mmCIF file of C-alpha atoms in Angstrom:
data_model
loop_
_atom_site.group_PDB
_atom_site.id
_atom_site.type_symbol
_atom_site.label_atom_id
_atom_site.label_comp_id
_atom_site.label_asym_id
_atom_site.label_seq_id
_atom_site.Cartn_x
_atom_site.Cartn_y
_atom_site.Cartn_z
ATOM 1 C CA MET A 1495 -35.868 -2.680 60.284
ATOM 2 C CA GLU A 1496 -32.124 -3.665 59.476
ATOM 3 C CA ASP A 1497 -29.642 -3.020 61.969
ATOM 4 C CA PRO A 1498 -27.296 -1.205 59.557
ATOM 5 C CA ALA A 1499 -24.406 -2.828 62.547
ATOM 6 C CA ILE A 1500 -24.752 -5.933 60.722
ATOM 7 C CA ARG A 1501 -25.669 -5.273 57.324
ATOM 8 C CA SER A 1502 -24.157 -7.650 54.783
ATOM 9 C CA PHE A 1503 -21.611 -5.987 52.451
ATOM 10 C CA ASP A 1504 -21.183 -7.170 48.329
ATOM 11 C CA PRO A 1505 -17.212 -7.318 48.362
ATOM 12 C CA SER A 1506 -17.615 -6.814 44.387
ATOM 13 C CA MET A 1507 -20.100 -3.914 45.021
ATOM 14 C CA LEU A 1508 -17.058 -2.250 46.680
ATOM 15 C CA GLY A 1509 -14.571 -3.035 45.036
ATOM 16 C CA ASP A 1510 -16.669 -1.723 41.853
ATOM 17 C CA ALA A 1511 -17.240 1.288 43.837
ATOM 18 C CA MET A 1512 -13.683 2.195 44.887
ATOM 19 C CA ALA A 1513 -13.001 1.724 41.471
ATOM 20 C CA ARG A 1514 -14.705 4.805 40.296
ATOM 21 C CA ARG A 1515 -13.687 7.306 42.888
ATOM 22 C CA LEU A 1516 -10.346 6.222 41.841
ATOM 23 C CA TYR A 1517 -10.842 6.755 38.861
ATOM 24 C CA ARG A 1518 -11.906 10.703 39.460
ATOM 25 C CA ARG A 1519 -9.595 11.389 42.092
ATOM 26 C CA SER A 1520 -6.712 11.196 38.293
ATOM 27 C CA VAL A 1521 -5.102 13.294 37.283
ATOM 28 C CA VAL A 1522 -5.489 11.234 32.579
ATOM 29 C CA THR A 1523 -2.521 13.627 30.276
ATOM 30 C CA ALA A 1524 -2.980 11.846 27.595
ATOM 31 C CA GLN A 1525 -1.656 12.170 23.269
ATOM 32 C CA ILE A 1526 -2.464 10.552 19.933
ATOM 33 C CA THR A 1527 -0.968 11.197 17.138
ATOM 34 C CA VAL A 1528 -2.634 9.601 13.941
ATOM 35 C CA PRO A 1529 -2.389 9.942 10.567
ATOM 36 C CA ALA A 1530 -4.859 13.119 8.440
ATOM 37 C CA VAL A 1531 -7.589 10.478 6.972
ATOM 38 C CA PRO A 1532 -11.247 11.827 6.392
ATOM 39 C CA SER A 1533 -12.335 8.263 4.818
ATOM 40 C CA MET A 1534 -11.995 6.742 8.467
ATOM 41 C CA ILE A 1535 -13.329 9.327 11.260
ATOM 42 C CA ASP A 1536 -14.754 6.774 13.298
ATOM 43 C CA GLU A 1537 -11.670 5.469 13.677
ATOM 44 C CA TYR A 1538 -10.742 8.056 15.422
ATOM 45 C CA ILE A 1539 -14.570 8.455 17.180
ATOM 46 C CA THR A 1540 -13.353 4.411 18.732
ATOM 47 C CA MET A 1541 -9.569 5.356 19.999
ATOM 48 C CA CYS A 1542 -10.587 8.631 22.176
ATOM 49 C CA ALA A 1543 -13.819 6.355 23.119
ATOM 50 C CA ASN A 1544 -11.806 3.657 24.032
ATOM 51 C CA VAL A 1545 -9.216 6.938 25.701
ATOM 52 C CA PHE A 1546 -12.493 8.272 27.505
ATOM 53 C CA ALA A 1547 -12.854 4.464 28.656
ATOM 54 C CA ALA A 1548 -9.459 3.136 30.404
ATOM 55 C CA ALA A 1549 -10.031 7.344 32.738
ATOM 56 C CA GLY A 1550 -13.191 6.376 34.065
ATOM 57 C CA VAL A 1551 -14.737 9.091 31.761
ATOM 58 C CA GLN A 1552 -18.302 9.721 31.510
ATOM 59 C CA TYR A 1553 -18.524 9.661 27.603
ATOM 60 C CA THR A 1554 -22.470 10.578 25.911
ATOM 61 C CA ALA A 1555 -24.344 10.451 23.278
ATOM 62 C CA GLU A 1556 -23.722 14.380 22.131
ATOM 63 C CA GLN A 1557 -20.624 14.626 23.129
ATOM 64 C CA SER A 1558 -19.972 11.855 21.373
ATOM 65 C CA ALA A 1559 -21.151 14.169 17.613
ATOM 66 C CA GLN A 1560 -19.646 17.624 19.145
ATOM 67 C CA LEU A 1561 -16.414 15.469 18.991
ATOM 68 C CA LYS A 1562 -16.676 13.471 15.918
ATOM 69 C CA THR A 1563 -18.483 16.897 13.952
ATOM 70 C CA VAL A 1564 -14.878 19.181 15.079
ATOM 71 C CA LEU A 1565 -12.762 15.385 14.110
ATOM 72 C CA ALA A 1566 -14.235 16.425 10.642
ATOM 73 C CA ALA A 1567 -13.926 19.447 10.193
ATOM 74 C CA GLU A 1568 -9.649 19.440 10.933
ATOM 75 C CA LEU A 1569 -9.810 15.931 9.230
ATOM 76 C CA ALA A 1570 -10.553 18.066 6.011
ATOM 77 C CA LYS A 1571 -8.270 20.565 6.803
ATOM 78 C CA ALA A 1572 -5.351 18.305 7.787
ATOM 79 C CA TYR A 1573 -5.765 16.293 4.303
ATOM 80 C CA THR A 1574 -6.360 19.603 1.899
ATOM 81 C CA THR A 1575 -2.998 21.186 2.594
ATOM 82 C CA SER A 1576 -0.281 18.359 2.408
ATOM 83 C CA HIS A 1577 -1.950 14.056 2.180
ATOM 84 C CA ARG A 1578 1.300 12.746 4.809
ATOM 85 C CA SER A 1579 -0.694 14.888 7.153
ATOM 86 C CA ASN A 1580 -1.075 14.049 11.054
ATOM 87 C CA ILE A 1581 -3.981 14.883 13.752
ATOM 88 C CA VAL A 1582 -3.026 14.896 17.167
ATOM 89 C CA ILE A 1583 -5.347 15.213 19.973
ATOM 90 C CA SER A 1584 -4.802 15.302 23.383
ATOM 91 C CA PHE A 1585 -6.345 14.700 26.779
ATOM 92 C CA HIS A 1586 -6.010 16.575 29.675
ATOM 93 C CA ALA A 1587 -8.778 15.504 32.247
ATOM 94 C CA PRO A 1588 -7.567 17.537 36.325
ATOM 95 C CA PHE A 1589 -9.698 15.691 38.687
ATOM 96 C CA GLY A 1590 -13.275 14.035 37.728
ATOM 97 C CA ILE A 1591 -15.093 12.241 35.596
ATOM 98 C CA THR A 1592 -15.256 15.300 32.599
ATOM 99 C CA MET A 1593 -12.203 15.573 30.248
ATOM 100 C CA ASN A 1594 -10.840 18.559 28.009
ATOM 101 C CA TYR A 1595 -9.719 17.621 24.484
ATOM 102 C CA ARG A 1596 -8.053 19.125 21.448
ATOM 103 C CA VAL A 1597 -7.411 18.395 18.281
ATOM 104 C CA ALA A 1598 -4.271 19.934 16.057
ATOM 105 C CA THR A 1599 -2.734 19.947 12.629
ATOM 106 C CA GLU A 1600 0.467 18.753 12.331
ATOM 107 C CA SER A 1601 0.719 19.780 8.556
ATOM 108 C CA VAL A 1602 4.218 17.405 7.040
ATOM 109 C CA THR A 1603 5.045 18.214 3.316
ATOM 110 C CA ILE A 1604 6.443 15.293 0.973
ATOM 111 C CA GLY A 1605 9.550 16.633 1.266
ATOM 112 C CA GLY A 1606 10.148 17.890 4.140
ATOM 113 C CA ALA A 1607 9.393 14.233 5.745
ATOM 114 C CA TYR A 1608 11.938 13.012 2.748
ATOM 115 C CA ASP A 1609 14.482 15.062 5.352
ATOM 116 C CA GLY A 1610 13.571 13.893 8.223
ATOM 117 C CA TRP A 1611 13.554 11.076 7.285
ATOM 118 C CA VAL A 1612 17.674 11.454 6.574
ATOM 119 C CA ALA A 1613 17.891 13.557 9.850
ATOM 120 C CA THR A 1614 17.251 10.735 12.043
ATOM 121 C CA ARG A 1615 18.526 7.311 9.951
ATOM 122 C CA GLY A 1616 19.906 5.142 11.342
ATOM 123 C CA GLU A 1617 22.456 2.481 9.798
ATOM 124 C CA GLY A 1618 21.847 1.122 6.439
ATOM 125 C CA PRO A 1619 21.240 3.044 3.461
ATOM 126 C CA LEU A 1620 16.829 4.701 3.269
ATOM 127 C CA PHE A 1621 16.486 3.217 0.055
ATOM 128 C CA GLY A 1622 19.757 0.105 -1.090
ATOM 129 C CA VAL A 1623 23.284 -0.242 -2.067
ATOM 130 C CA GLU A 1624 22.225 -1.792 -6.201
ATOM 131 C CA PRO A 1625 20.406 0.748 -8.254
ATOM 132 C CA ASP A 1626 17.443 -1.127 -9.213
ATOM 133 C CA ALA A 1627 16.956 -3.851 -11.380
ATOM 134 C CA ARG A 1628 14.154 -3.640 -13.208
ATOM 135 C CA VAL A 1629 16.822 0.404 -14.499
ATOM 136 C CA TRP A 1630 19.291 -1.476 -14.616
ATOM 137 C CA ALA A 1631 18.489 -3.742 -16.926
ATOM 138 C CA LEU A 1632 16.875 -0.464 -20.145
ATOM 139 C CA ALA A 1633 20.366 0.961 -19.201
ATOM 140 C CA GLY A 1634 22.581 -2.509 -20.361
ATOM 141 C CA GLU A 1635 20.079 -2.833 -23.929
ATOM 142 C CA ALA A 1636 22.378 1.001 -24.767
ATOM 143 C CA ALA A 1637 24.924 -0.336 -26.728
ATOM 144 C CA ASP A 1638 27.311 2.641 -25.857
ATOM 145 C CA PRO A 1639 25.957 4.944 -22.311
ATOM 146 C CA ALA A 1640 27.121 8.300 -23.603
ATOM 147 C CA ALA A 1641 24.703 8.722 -26.490
ATOM 148 C CA HIS A 1642 22.383 7.610 -24.301
ATOM 149 C CA PRO A 1643 21.267 10.878 -21.293
ATOM 150 C CA ILE A 1644 18.494 9.939 -18.688
ATOM 151 C CA LEU A 1645 16.730 11.794 -16.678
ATOM 152 C CA ASP A 1646 15.867 10.243 -13.197
ATOM 153 C CA VAL A 1647 12.730 11.823 -11.544
ATOM 154 C CA GLY A 1648 13.167 12.426 -7.671
ATOM 155 C CA ALA A 1649 16.419 10.701 -7.428
ATOM 156 C CA GLY A 1650 16.448 10.392 -3.740
ATOM 157 C CA THR A 1651 20.023 9.978 -2.998
ATOM 158 C CA GLY A 1652 20.883 8.692 -6.311
ATOM 159 C CA ARG A 1653 20.491 5.058 -5.844
ATOM 160 C CA ASN A 1654 19.821 5.253 -9.345
ATOM 161 C CA ALA A 1655 21.380 8.131 -10.606
ATOM 162 C CA LEU A 1656 24.854 8.190 -9.211
ATOM 163 C CA ALA A 1657 24.758 3.951 -10.600
ATOM 164 C CA LEU A 1658 24.138 4.858 -14.195
ATOM 165 C CA ALA A 1659 26.763 7.986 -14.464
ATOM 166 C CA ARG A 1660 30.363 5.407 -13.828
ATOM 167 C CA ARG A 1661 27.915 3.226 -15.795
ATOM 168 C CA GLY A 1662 29.010 6.204 -18.344
ATOM 169 C CA HIS A 1663 25.256 7.893 -19.783
ATOM 170 C CA PRO A 1664 25.117 11.445 -18.750
ATOM 171 C CA VAL A 1665 22.634 11.909 -15.749
ATOM 172 C CA ASP A 1666 20.048 14.082 -15.101
ATOM 173 C CA ALA A 1667 18.635 14.709 -11.784
ATOM 174 C CA VAL A 1668 15.504 16.009 -10.717
ATOM 175 C CA GLU A 1669 15.664 15.030 -6.286
ATOM 176 C CA MET A 1670 12.680 18.106 -4.330
ATOM 177 C CA SER A 1671 13.989 17.863 -1.434
ATOM 178 C CA PRO A 1672 17.225 19.464 -0.526
ATOM 179 C CA LYS A 1673 19.067 17.747 1.501
ATOM 180 C CA PHE A 1674 18.474 14.750 -0.881
ATOM 181 C CA ALA A 1675 19.802 16.704 -3.791
ATOM 182 C CA ASP A 1676 22.498 18.167 -1.508
ATOM 183 C CA ILE A 1677 23.942 13.911 -1.201
ATOM 184 C CA ILE A 1678 23.394 13.399 -5.139
ATOM 185 C CA ARG A 1679 25.400 16.710 -5.819
ATOM 186 C CA ALA A 1680 27.871 16.626 -3.632
ATOM 187 C CA GLU A 1681 29.284 12.751 -3.858
ATOM 188 C CA ALA A 1682 28.745 13.081 -8.279
ATOM 189 C CA GLN A 1683 31.498 15.850 -7.691
ATOM 190 C CA ARG A 1684 33.948 13.727 -5.845
ATOM 191 C CA GLU A 1685 33.735 10.639 -8.334
ATOM 192 C CA SER A 1686 33.607 14.182 -10.710
ATOM 193 C CA LEU A 1687 30.064 12.135 -12.563
ATOM 194 C CA PRO A 1688 28.294 13.701 -15.691
ATOM 195 C CA VAL A 1689 25.375 13.881 -13.713
ATOM 196 C CA ARG A 1690 23.298 17.441 -13.084
ATOM 197 C CA VAL A 1691 21.550 18.233 -10.081
ATOM 198 C CA LEU A 1692 17.619 19.704 -10.771
ATOM 199 C CA ASP A 1693 16.243 21.069 -7.517
ATOM 200 C CA GLY A 1694 12.520 20.970 -6.713
ATOM 201 C CA ASP A 1695 9.252 19.448 -8.417
ATOM 202 C CA VAL A 1696 9.920 17.548 -11.872
ATOM 203 C CA PHE A 1697 5.843 19.147 -13.743
ATOM 204 C CA GLU A 1698 8.691 23.040 -13.056
ATOM 205 C CA THR A 1699 12.291 22.732 -12.946
ATOM 206 C CA MET A 1700 11.964 21.311 -16.264
ATOM 207 C CA ASP A 1701 13.873 24.888 -18.124
ATOM 208 C CA GLY A 1702 15.954 24.411 -20.120
ATOM 209 C CA VAL A 1703 16.659 20.678 -20.605
ATOM 210 C CA ARG A 1704 17.290 18.236 -22.784
ATOM 211 C CA ARG A 1705 14.788 16.731 -25.401
ATOM 212 C CA ASP A 1706 16.791 14.065 -26.072
ATOM 213 C CA TYR A 1707 16.394 11.270 -23.037
ATOM 214 C CA GLN A 1708 16.896 8.022 -23.773
ATOM 215 C CA THR A 1709 15.115 6.336 -20.021
ATOM 216 C CA ILE A 1710 12.925 8.748 -17.940
ATOM 217 C CA ILE A 1711 13.506 7.006 -14.805
ATOM 218 C CA LEU A 1712 10.421 7.942 -11.456
ATOM 219 C CA ALA A 1713 11.414 4.743 -8.762
ATOM 220 C CA GLU A 1714 8.771 5.049 -6.012
ATOM 221 C CA VAL A 1715 7.924 7.979 -7.194
ATOM 222 C CA VAL A 1716 4.204 7.716 -8.331
ATOM 223 C CA PRO A 1717 2.985 5.921 -4.825
ATOM 224 C CA ASP A 1718 3.642 10.138 -3.595
ATOM 225 C CA PHE A 1719 1.160 11.258 -6.271
ATOM 226 C CA ARG A 1720 -2.740 12.029 -4.986
ATOM 227 C CA THR A 1721 -4.498 12.287 -8.337
ATOM 228 C CA THR A 1722 -4.467 10.799 -12.104
ATOM 229 C CA ALA A 1723 -4.069 14.203 -12.562
ATOM 230 C CA GLU A 1724 -0.012 13.854 -11.649
ATOM 231 C CA LEU A 1725 -0.338 10.488 -13.955
ATOM 232 C CA ARG A 1726 -1.029 12.345 -16.912
ATOM 233 C CA GLY A 1727 1.762 15.344 -16.102
ATOM 234 C CA ILE A 1728 4.338 12.246 -15.829
ATOM 235 C CA PHE A 1729 2.823 11.088 -19.447
ATOM 236 C CA GLU A 1730 3.157 14.057 -21.269
ATOM 237 C CA LEU A 1731 6.280 15.065 -19.690
ATOM 238 C CA ALA A 1732 7.670 11.338 -21.601
ATOM 239 C CA THR A 1733 5.139 12.220 -24.861
ATOM 240 C CA ASP A 1734 7.856 15.490 -24.716
ATOM 241 C CA PHE A 1735 12.000 15.295 -23.405
ATOM 242 C CA LEU A 1736 12.189 11.291 -24.856
ATOM 243 C CA ALA A 1737 13.758 10.406 -27.556
ATOM 244 C CA PRO A 1738 12.089 9.216 -29.789
ATOM 245 C CA GLY A 1739 12.311 5.329 -29.088
ATOM 246 C CA GLY A 1740 13.147 6.560 -25.529
ATOM 247 C CA ARG A 1741 11.453 4.441 -22.392
ATOM 248 C CA LEU A 1742 9.627 5.432 -19.625
ATOM 249 C CA VAL A 1743 10.318 3.508 -17.080
ATOM 250 C CA PHE A 1744 8.368 3.504 -13.387
ATOM 251 C CA ASN A 1745 6.622 1.935 -10.417
ATOM 252 C CA SER A 1746 3.360 2.229 -8.804
ATOM 253 C CA PHE A 1747 1.115 0.162 -6.576
ATOM 254 C CA LEU A 1748 -2.131 -1.254 -8.886
ATOM 255 C CA ALA A 1749 -5.009 -2.626 -7.321
ATOM 256 C CA ARG A 1750 -5.932 -5.969 -9.111
ATOM 257 C CA ARG A 1751 -8.623 -6.523 -11.719
ATOM 258 C CA SER A 1752 -11.088 -7.857 -9.152
ATOM 259 C CA TYR A 1753 -10.365 -4.341 -6.770
ATOM 260 C CA THR A 1754 -11.390 -1.460 -6.772
ATOM 261 C CA PRO A 1755 -9.572 0.536 -3.720
ATOM 262 C CA ASP A 1756 -12.480 3.254 -2.240
ATOM 263 C CA SER A 1757 -11.824 6.446 -0.418
ATOM 264 C CA ALA A 1758 -10.610 5.393 3.355
ATOM 265 C CA ALA A 1759 -8.274 2.800 0.668
ATOM 266 C CA LEU A 1760 -6.491 5.333 -1.294
ATOM 267 C CA GLU A 1761 -6.074 8.101 1.970
ATOM 268 C CA LEU A 1762 -4.281 6.131 3.265
ATOM 269 C CA GLY A 1763 -2.833 4.670 1.018
ATOM 270 C CA GLN A 1764 -1.118 7.884 -0.182
ATOM 271 C CA GLN A 1765 -0.836 8.169 4.068
ATOM 272 C CA CYS A 1766 1.911 5.513 3.400
ATOM 273 C CA ASN A 1767 3.457 6.214 0.342
ATOM 274 C CA THR A 1768 1.642 3.583 -1.673
ATOM 275 C CA MET A 1769 -0.610 5.599 -3.757
ATOM 276 C CA ILE A 1770 -3.087 2.950 -5.796
ATOM 277 C CA PHE A 1771 -4.277 3.357 -9.623
ATOM 278 C CA THR A 1772 -6.589 0.866 -11.116
ATOM 279 C CA ARG A 1773 -6.059 0.359 -14.540
ATOM 280 C CA ASP A 1774 -8.851 2.142 -16.347
ATOM 281 C CA GLU A 1775 -6.948 5.175 -14.357
ATOM 282 C CA LEU A 1776 -2.854 3.745 -15.809
ATOM 283 C CA ALA A 1777 -4.906 3.601 -20.208
ATOM 284 C CA THR A 1778 -6.786 7.316 -19.675
ATOM 285 C CA ALA A 1779 -3.607 8.995 -18.454
ATOM 286 C CA ALA A 1780 -1.781 7.377 -21.117
ATOM 287 C CA SER A 1781 -4.397 7.607 -23.182
ATOM 288 C CA GLU A 1782 -3.422 9.725 -27.842
ATOM 289 C CA LEU A 1783 -0.393 10.075 -26.336
ATOM 290 C CA PRO A 1784 2.172 8.180 -28.823
ATOM 291 C CA LEU A 1785 3.002 6.000 -25.883
ATOM 292 C CA HIS A 1786 2.753 2.547 -25.629
ATOM 293 C CA LEU A 1787 3.468 -0.114 -22.505
ATOM 294 C CA ILE A 1788 6.167 -2.946 -23.789
ATOM 295 C CA ALA A 1789 6.341 -4.175 -19.676
ATOM 296 C CA ASP A 1790 4.657 -4.485 -16.718
ATOM 297 C CA ASP A 1791 6.254 -6.446 -14.312
ATOM 298 C CA SER A 1792 5.813 -7.979 -10.221
ATOM 299 C CA ALA A 1793 8.047 -4.991 -8.692
ATOM 300 C CA CYS A 1794 9.202 -7.676 -6.169
ATOM 301 C CA GLU A 1795 9.510 -10.563 -8.018
ATOM 302 C CA TYR A 1796 11.782 -8.710 -10.305
ATOM 303 C CA GLU A 1797 14.296 -7.397 -7.740
ATOM 304 C CA LYS A 1798 14.297 -10.825 -6.527
ATOM 305 C CA ALA A 1799 15.037 -11.670 -9.831
ATOM 306 C CA HIS A 1800 17.964 -9.393 -11.160
ATOM 307 C CA LEU A 1801 19.763 -8.288 -7.844
ATOM 308 C CA PRO A 1802 22.767 -9.332 -7.164
ATOM 309 C CA ASP A 1803 23.106 -12.261 -4.801
ATOM 310 C CA GLY A 1804 23.136 -10.239 -2.071
ATOM 311 C CA ALA A 1805 20.929 -6.676 -2.461
ATOM 312 C CA TRP A 1806 18.026 -8.455 -2.131
ATOM 313 C CA PRO A 1807 16.001 -6.709 -0.880
ATOM 314 C CA PRO A 1808 17.096 -4.324 -1.132
ATOM 315 C CA THR A 1809 16.023 -3.014 2.291
ATOM 316 C CA ASP A 1810 14.113 -4.667 5.337
ATOM 317 C CA TRP A 1811 10.901 -1.929 4.256
ATOM 318 C CA PHE A 1812 10.926 -3.204 0.768
ATOM 319 C CA GLU A 1813 9.073 -6.528 0.335
ATOM 320 C CA GLY A 1814 5.612 -5.238 2.517
ATOM 321 C CA TRP A 1815 5.702 -2.568 1.413
ATOM 322 C CA ALA A 1816 5.481 -3.275 -1.910
ATOM 323 C CA HIS A 1817 3.189 -5.522 -1.724
ATOM 324 C CA GLY A 1818 0.881 -3.859 0.110
ATOM 325 C CA LEU A 1819 1.467 -4.301 3.368
ATOM 326 C CA ASP A 1820 1.545 -1.033 4.192
ATOM 327 C CA VAL A 1821 -2.083 -0.205 4.562
ATOM 328 C CA PHE A 1822 -3.153 -4.306 4.659
ATOM 329 C CA ASP A 1823 -2.486 -5.199 7.355
ATOM 330 C CA LEU A 1824 -2.659 -9.538 5.309
ATOM 331 C CA GLU A 1825 -0.565 -11.491 4.534
ATOM 332 C CA PRO A 1826 0.975 -10.796 1.014
ATOM 333 C CA GLN A 1827 -0.926 -12.335 -1.043
ATOM 334 C CA ASP A 1828 -3.640 -11.749 0.407
ATOM 335 C CA SER A 1829 -3.014 -7.791 -0.707
ATOM 336 C CA PRO A 1830 -5.326 -6.725 -3.203
ATOM 337 C CA ILE A 1831 -2.781 -4.120 -5.151
ATOM 338 C CA GLU A 1832 0.744 -4.864 -5.446
ATOM 339 C CA LEU A 1833 3.380 -2.191 -6.683
ATOM 340 C CA ARG A 1834 4.191 -2.910 -11.075
ATOM 341 C CA TRP A 1835 7.337 -1.995 -12.819
ATOM 342 C CA LEU A 1836 5.879 -0.438 -15.625
ATOM 343 C CA VAL A 1837 7.627 -0.061 -18.534
ATOM 344 C CA TYR A 1838 6.884 1.915 -22.254
ATOM 345 C CA GLN A 1839 7.837 3.210 -25.173
ATOM 346 C CA LYS A 1840 7.954 6.088 -27.871
ATOM 347 C CA ASP A 1841 6.480 5.771 -30.244
ATOM 348 C CA LEU A 1842 8.469 6.065 -33.588
ATOM 349 C CA PRO A 1843 7.945 8.800 -36.105
#
């Protein structure tokens, strides 16, 4: 029988044994806050498993299935509430080998997200200094700005609306973020500009407005949509409120012709202000309305070529976002989506 006093021990084995005890004597508190994307639930499970492994927690297949059930329910609730919602997963491993966790929803509306941008922004403009080159070029075709009224939907901080009003256009600006609306209103009053600010959602705040707009603008608005029904609503709004010959200009992320986005891409895109439409969906949304497409340009290429010297890029985030890189961690040329400027004209009687 071997004498315990002279038995040899494997240092590696002993080191592993001490490490297990070290893990079990640790107290772990962690939190993951991640966008709510129901179709990517397996990625959430992997994140949690990595936290468990880092804490030395024993994690069974049954526990993984239970966690997946909890996450699925919370993800569905969060995504239904708002496509800007987050999932917050809190972990606590007390002394030992078990892990307690809690899954909660952190809901953020689009208006609330924009108000947060205003409250937390650092130096520099939120959306750029100059008006969009595509918008400016269309407005510049008007011989008499005073006879060329414009509706700016989702006007933000007024980058387009204020510049167009300075040029002499009567401008109605619709903005759902109260803080953005206040910024436009204050600047318009300070400069005595012909800008009327309408607070709220464009689909709910159009009572009493004119029906002879020459241009309707939606810059960086359609990427916040969730459904093709909203896109159809914009085409119907243009039909109702544009003068004959007037034009609707907006930018939208379109899938390249060889790519059909799946549910995960659509859901993550909505989290990143990057709602993706296909060209078939675009055509269906505009079908049987007195509108026809007259221009279709890459937003990046057009703005880069036509903005004033020194104004490109308008922000440090614009170029990557416009190439779809907020959704796809790829080189720009490999991205399956792109932000496009689309211009429709209302038919003449």
